[in-house]
mmCIF file of C-alpha atoms in Angstrom:
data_model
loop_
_atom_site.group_PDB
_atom_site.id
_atom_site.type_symbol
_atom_site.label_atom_id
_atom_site.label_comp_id
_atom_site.label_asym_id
_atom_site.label_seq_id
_atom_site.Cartn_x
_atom_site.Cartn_y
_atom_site.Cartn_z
ATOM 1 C CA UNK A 12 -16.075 -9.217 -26.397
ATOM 2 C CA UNK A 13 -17.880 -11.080 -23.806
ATOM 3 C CA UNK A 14 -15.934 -13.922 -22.059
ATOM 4 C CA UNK A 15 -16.086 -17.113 -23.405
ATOM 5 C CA UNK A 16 -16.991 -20.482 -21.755
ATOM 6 C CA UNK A 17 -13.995 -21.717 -19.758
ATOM 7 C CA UNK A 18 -12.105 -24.874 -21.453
ATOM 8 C CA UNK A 19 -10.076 -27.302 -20.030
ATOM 9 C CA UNK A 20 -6.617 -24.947 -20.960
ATOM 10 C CA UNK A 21 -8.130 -22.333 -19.402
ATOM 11 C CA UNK A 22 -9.379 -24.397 -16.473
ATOM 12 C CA UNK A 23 -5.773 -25.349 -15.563
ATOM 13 C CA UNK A 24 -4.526 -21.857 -15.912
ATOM 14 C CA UNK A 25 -7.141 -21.262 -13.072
ATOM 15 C CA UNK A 26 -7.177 -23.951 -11.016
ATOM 16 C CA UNK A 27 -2.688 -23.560 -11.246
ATOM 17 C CA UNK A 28 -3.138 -19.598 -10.140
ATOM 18 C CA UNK A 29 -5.266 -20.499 -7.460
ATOM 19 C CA UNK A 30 -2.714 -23.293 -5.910
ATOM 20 C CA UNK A 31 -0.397 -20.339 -6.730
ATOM 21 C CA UNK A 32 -2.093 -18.255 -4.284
ATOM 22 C CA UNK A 33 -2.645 -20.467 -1.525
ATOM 23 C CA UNK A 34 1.027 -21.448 -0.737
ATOM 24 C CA UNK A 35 1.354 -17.643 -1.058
ATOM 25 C CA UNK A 36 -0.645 -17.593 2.067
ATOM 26 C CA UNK A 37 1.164 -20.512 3.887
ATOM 27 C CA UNK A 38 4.349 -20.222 2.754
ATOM 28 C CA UNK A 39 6.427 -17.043 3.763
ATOM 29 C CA UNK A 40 9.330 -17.978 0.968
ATOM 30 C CA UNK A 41 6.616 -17.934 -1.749
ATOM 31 C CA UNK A 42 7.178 -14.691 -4.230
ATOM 32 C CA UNK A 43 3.051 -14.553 -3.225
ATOM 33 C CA UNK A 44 3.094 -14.290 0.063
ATOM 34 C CA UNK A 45 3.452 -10.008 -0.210
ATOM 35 C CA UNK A 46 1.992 -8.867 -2.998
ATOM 36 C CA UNK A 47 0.794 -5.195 -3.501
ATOM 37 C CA UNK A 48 -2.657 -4.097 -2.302
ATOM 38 C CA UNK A 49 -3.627 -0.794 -4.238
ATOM 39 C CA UNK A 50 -6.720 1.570 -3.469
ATOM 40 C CA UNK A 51 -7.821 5.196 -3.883
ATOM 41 C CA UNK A 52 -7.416 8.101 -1.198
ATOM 42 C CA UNK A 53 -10.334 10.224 -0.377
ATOM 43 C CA UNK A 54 -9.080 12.927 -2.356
ATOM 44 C CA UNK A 55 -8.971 10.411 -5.382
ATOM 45 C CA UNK A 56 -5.032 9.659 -5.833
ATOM 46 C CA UNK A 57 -3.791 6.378 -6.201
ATOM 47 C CA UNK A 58 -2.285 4.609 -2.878
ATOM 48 C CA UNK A 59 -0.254 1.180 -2.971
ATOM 49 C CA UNK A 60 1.227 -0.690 -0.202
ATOM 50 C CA UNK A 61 2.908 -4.061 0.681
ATOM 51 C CA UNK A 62 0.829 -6.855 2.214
ATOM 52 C CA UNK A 63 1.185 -10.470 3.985
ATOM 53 C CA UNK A 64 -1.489 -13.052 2.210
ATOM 54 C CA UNK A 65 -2.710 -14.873 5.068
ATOM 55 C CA UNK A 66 -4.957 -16.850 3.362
ATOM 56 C CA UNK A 67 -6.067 -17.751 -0.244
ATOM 57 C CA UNK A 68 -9.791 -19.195 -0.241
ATOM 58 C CA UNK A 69 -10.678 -20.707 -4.171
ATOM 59 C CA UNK A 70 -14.453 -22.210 -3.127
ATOM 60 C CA UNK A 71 -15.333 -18.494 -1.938
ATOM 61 C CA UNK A 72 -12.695 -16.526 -4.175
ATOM 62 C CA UNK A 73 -11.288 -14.867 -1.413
ATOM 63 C CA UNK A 74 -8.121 -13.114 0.203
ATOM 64 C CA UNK A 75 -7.359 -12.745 3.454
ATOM 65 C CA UNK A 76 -4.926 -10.086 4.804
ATOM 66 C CA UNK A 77 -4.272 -8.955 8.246
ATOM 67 C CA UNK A 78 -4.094 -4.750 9.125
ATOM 68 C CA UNK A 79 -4.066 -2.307 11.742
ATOM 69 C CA UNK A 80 -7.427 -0.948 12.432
ATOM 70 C CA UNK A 81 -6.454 2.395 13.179
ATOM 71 C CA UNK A 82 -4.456 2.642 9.708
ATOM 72 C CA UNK A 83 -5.716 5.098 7.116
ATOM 73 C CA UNK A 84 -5.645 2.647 4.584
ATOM 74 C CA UNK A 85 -8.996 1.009 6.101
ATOM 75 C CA UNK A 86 -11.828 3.427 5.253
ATOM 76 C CA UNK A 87 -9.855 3.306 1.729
ATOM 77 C CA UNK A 88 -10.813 0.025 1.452
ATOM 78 C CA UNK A 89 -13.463 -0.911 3.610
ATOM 79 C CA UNK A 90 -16.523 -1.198 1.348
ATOM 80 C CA UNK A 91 -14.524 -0.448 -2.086
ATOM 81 C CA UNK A 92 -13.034 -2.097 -4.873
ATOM 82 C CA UNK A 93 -9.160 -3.008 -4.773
ATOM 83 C CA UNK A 94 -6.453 -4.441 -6.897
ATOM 84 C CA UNK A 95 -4.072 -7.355 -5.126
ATOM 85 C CA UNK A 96 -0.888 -7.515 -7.760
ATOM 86 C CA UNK A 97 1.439 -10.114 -7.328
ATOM 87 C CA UNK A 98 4.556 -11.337 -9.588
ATOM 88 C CA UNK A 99 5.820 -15.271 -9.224
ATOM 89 C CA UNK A 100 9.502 -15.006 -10.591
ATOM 90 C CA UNK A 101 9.940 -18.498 -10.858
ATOM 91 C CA UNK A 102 6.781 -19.531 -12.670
ATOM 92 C CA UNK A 103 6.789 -16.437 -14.891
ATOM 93 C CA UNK A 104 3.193 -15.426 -13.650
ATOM 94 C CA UNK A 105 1.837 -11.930 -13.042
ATOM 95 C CA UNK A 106 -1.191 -11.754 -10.984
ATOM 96 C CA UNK A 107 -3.920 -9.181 -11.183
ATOM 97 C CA UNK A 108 -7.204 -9.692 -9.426
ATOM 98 C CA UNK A 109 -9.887 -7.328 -8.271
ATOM 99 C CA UNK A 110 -12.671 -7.400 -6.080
ATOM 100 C CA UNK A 111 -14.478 -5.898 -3.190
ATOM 101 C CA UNK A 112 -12.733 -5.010 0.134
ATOM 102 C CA UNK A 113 -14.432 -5.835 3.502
ATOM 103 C CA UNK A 114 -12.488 -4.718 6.761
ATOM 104 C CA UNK A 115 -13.753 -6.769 9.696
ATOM 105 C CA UNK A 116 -13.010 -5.708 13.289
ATOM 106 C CA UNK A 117 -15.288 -7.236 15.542
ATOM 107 C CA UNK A 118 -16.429 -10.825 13.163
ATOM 108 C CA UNK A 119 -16.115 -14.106 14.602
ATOM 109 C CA UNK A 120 -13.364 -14.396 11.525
ATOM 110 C CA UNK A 121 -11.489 -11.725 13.197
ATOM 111 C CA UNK A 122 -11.631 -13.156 16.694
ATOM 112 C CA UNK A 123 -10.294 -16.293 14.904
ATOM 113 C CA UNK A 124 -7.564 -14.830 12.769
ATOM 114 C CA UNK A 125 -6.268 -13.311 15.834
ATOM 115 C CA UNK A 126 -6.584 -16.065 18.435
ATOM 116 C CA UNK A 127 -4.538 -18.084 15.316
ATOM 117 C CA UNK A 128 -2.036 -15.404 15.727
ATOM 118 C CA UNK A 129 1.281 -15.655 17.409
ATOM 119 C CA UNK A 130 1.821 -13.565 19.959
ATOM 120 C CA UNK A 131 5.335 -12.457 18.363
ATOM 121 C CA UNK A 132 2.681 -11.511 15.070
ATOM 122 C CA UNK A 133 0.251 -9.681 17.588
ATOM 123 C CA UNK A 134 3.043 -7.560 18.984
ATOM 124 C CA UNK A 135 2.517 -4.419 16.299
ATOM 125 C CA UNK A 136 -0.441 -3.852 17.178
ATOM 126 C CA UNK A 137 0.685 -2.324 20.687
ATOM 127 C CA UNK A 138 1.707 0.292 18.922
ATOM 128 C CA UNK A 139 0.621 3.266 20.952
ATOM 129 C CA UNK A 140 0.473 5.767 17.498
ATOM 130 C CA UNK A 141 -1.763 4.684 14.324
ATOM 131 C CA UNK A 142 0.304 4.021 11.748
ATOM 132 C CA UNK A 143 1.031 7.613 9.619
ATOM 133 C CA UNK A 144 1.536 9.454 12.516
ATOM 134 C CA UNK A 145 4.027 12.192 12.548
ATOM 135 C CA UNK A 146 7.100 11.362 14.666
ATOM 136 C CA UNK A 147 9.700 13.650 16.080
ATOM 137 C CA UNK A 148 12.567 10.289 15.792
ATOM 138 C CA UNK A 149 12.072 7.029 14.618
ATOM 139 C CA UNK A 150 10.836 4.733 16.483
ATOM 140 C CA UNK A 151 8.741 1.833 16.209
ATOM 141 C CA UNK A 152 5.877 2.970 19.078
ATOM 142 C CA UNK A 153 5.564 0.031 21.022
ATOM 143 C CA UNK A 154 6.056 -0.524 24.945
ATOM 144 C CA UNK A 155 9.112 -0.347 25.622
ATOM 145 C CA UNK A 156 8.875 -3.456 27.822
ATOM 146 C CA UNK A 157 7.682 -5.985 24.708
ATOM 147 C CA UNK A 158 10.430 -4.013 22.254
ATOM 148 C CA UNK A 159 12.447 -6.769 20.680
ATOM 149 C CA UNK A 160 10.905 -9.415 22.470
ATOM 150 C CA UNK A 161 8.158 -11.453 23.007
ATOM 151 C CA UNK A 162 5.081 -10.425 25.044
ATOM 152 C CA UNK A 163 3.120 -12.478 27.279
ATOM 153 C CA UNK A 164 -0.575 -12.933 26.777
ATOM 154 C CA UNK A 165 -1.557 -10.233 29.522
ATOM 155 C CA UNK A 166 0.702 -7.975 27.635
ATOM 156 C CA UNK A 167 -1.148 -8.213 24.030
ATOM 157 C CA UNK A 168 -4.448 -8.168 25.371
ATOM 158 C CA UNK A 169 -4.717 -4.211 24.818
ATOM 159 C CA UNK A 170 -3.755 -4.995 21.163
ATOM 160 C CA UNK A 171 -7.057 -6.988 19.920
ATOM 161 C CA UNK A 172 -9.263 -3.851 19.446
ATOM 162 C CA UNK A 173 -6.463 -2.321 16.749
ATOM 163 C CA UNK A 174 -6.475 -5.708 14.897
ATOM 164 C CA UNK A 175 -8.870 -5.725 11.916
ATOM 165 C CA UNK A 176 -8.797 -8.657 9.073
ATOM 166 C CA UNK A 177 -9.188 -7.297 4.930
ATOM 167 C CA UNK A 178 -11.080 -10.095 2.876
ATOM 168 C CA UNK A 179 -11.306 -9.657 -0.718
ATOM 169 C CA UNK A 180 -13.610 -10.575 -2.681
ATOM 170 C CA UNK A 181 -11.932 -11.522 -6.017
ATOM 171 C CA UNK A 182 -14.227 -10.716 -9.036
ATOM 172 C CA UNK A 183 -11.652 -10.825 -11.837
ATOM 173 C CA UNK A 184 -8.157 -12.430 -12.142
ATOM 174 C CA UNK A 185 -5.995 -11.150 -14.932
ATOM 175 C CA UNK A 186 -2.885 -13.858 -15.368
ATOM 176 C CA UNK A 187 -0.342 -12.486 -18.115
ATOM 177 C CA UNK A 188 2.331 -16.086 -18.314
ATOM 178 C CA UNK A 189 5.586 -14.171 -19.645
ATOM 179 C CA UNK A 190 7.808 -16.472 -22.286
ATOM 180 C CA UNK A 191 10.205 -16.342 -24.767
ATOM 181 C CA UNK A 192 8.731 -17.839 -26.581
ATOM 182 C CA UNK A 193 5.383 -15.558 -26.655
ATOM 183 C CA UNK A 194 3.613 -14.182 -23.826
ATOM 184 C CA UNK A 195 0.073 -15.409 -23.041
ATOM 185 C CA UNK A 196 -2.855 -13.703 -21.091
ATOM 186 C CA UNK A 197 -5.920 -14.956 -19.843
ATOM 187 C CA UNK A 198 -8.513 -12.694 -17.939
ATOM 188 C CA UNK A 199 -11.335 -14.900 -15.348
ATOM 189 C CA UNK A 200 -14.080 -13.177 -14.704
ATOM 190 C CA UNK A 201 -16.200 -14.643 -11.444
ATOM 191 C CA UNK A 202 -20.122 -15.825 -12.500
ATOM 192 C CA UNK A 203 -22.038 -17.002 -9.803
ATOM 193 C CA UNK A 204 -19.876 -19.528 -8.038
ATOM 194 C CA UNK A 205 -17.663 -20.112 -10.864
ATOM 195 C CA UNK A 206 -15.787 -18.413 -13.359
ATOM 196 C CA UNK A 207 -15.614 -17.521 -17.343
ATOM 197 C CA UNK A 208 -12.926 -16.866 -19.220
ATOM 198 C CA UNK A 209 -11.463 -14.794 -22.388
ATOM 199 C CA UNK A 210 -8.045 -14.996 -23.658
ATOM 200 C CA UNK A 211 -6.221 -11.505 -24.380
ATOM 201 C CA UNK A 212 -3.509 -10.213 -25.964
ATOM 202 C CA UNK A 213 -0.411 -9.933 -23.298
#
């Protein structure tokens, strides 16, 4: 079934998810703010991980998440589709939205992301082994003279070449609202610069 025109229900729905998403990217205490990023390994298995939303973008349908350049997870999803699922306990509302991954190094919207950083925030990417590596003990691999504390602006100034940003692309949304009362599911599907949608059984 092909989606349908999007009402004015179906309108708030995505206009709500999308307010949803943005406090998930200012607001640390928002059940949003680390939802799971999933992508496929070279040899084809399926690989999941924890993210911070940094920011949620509704005029471009966009993510923003900061990573570790060096990090395997990068040529998994540089250039590849993703899934971003996230679950809002107090609303009832689980978030699934796919779209195309873009890892950006060297952008102006890199440079920016990480001059907007604090330096506290820039401090893991010292980290003198790419995340993965093998260890002998744990540790945490960073200088020992910014462990636990905050480093000065000469001190994070070898970090900026291991900071990349991920922006996703959101193509589809599927929002499943859970209820006693009945669950209801609604999947938004991006045309253009705007969106259809088709409701779906939950």
């Amino acid at each position: 079934m092909m989606p349908a025109t999007i009402d004015e229900t179906r309108q708030t729905i995505l206009d709500h998810l999308w307010q949803l998403l943005v406090r998930g990217g200012a607001d640390r205490r928002s059940p949003l703010h680390t939802p799971v990023v999933s992508s496929i390994t070279e040899a084809g298995a399926p690989d999941a991980r924890v993210m911070v939303l940094r920011k949620a973008e509704p005029a471009l349908a966009r993510l923003r998440f900061h990573t570790d350049a060096r990090s395997p997870k990068c040529p998994q999803l540089h250039g590849r589709p993703v899934c971003v699922l996230g679950y809002h306990a107090q609303e009832n509302i689980q978030l699934r939205l796919h779209g195309q991954a873009q890892v950006e190094q060297d952008t102006d919207a890199a440079t920016a992301a990480w001059s907007a950083s604090t330096l506290f925030a820039r401090r893991c990417y010292l980290a003198q082994y790419p995340p993965g590596t093998a260890l002998e003990a744990p540790a945490s691999g960073l200088p020992a003279e910014v462990e636990g504390q905050q480093p000065t602006p000469e001190q994070i100034a070898p970090a900026r070449p291991n900071f990349a940003v991920l922006h996703i692309e959101v193509q589809s949304i599927d929002w499943l609202h859970l209820a006693n009362t009945g669950h209801r599911r609604c999947r938004f599907t991006r045309e253009g610069e705007g969106w259809a949608a088709q409701w779906t059984a939950p």
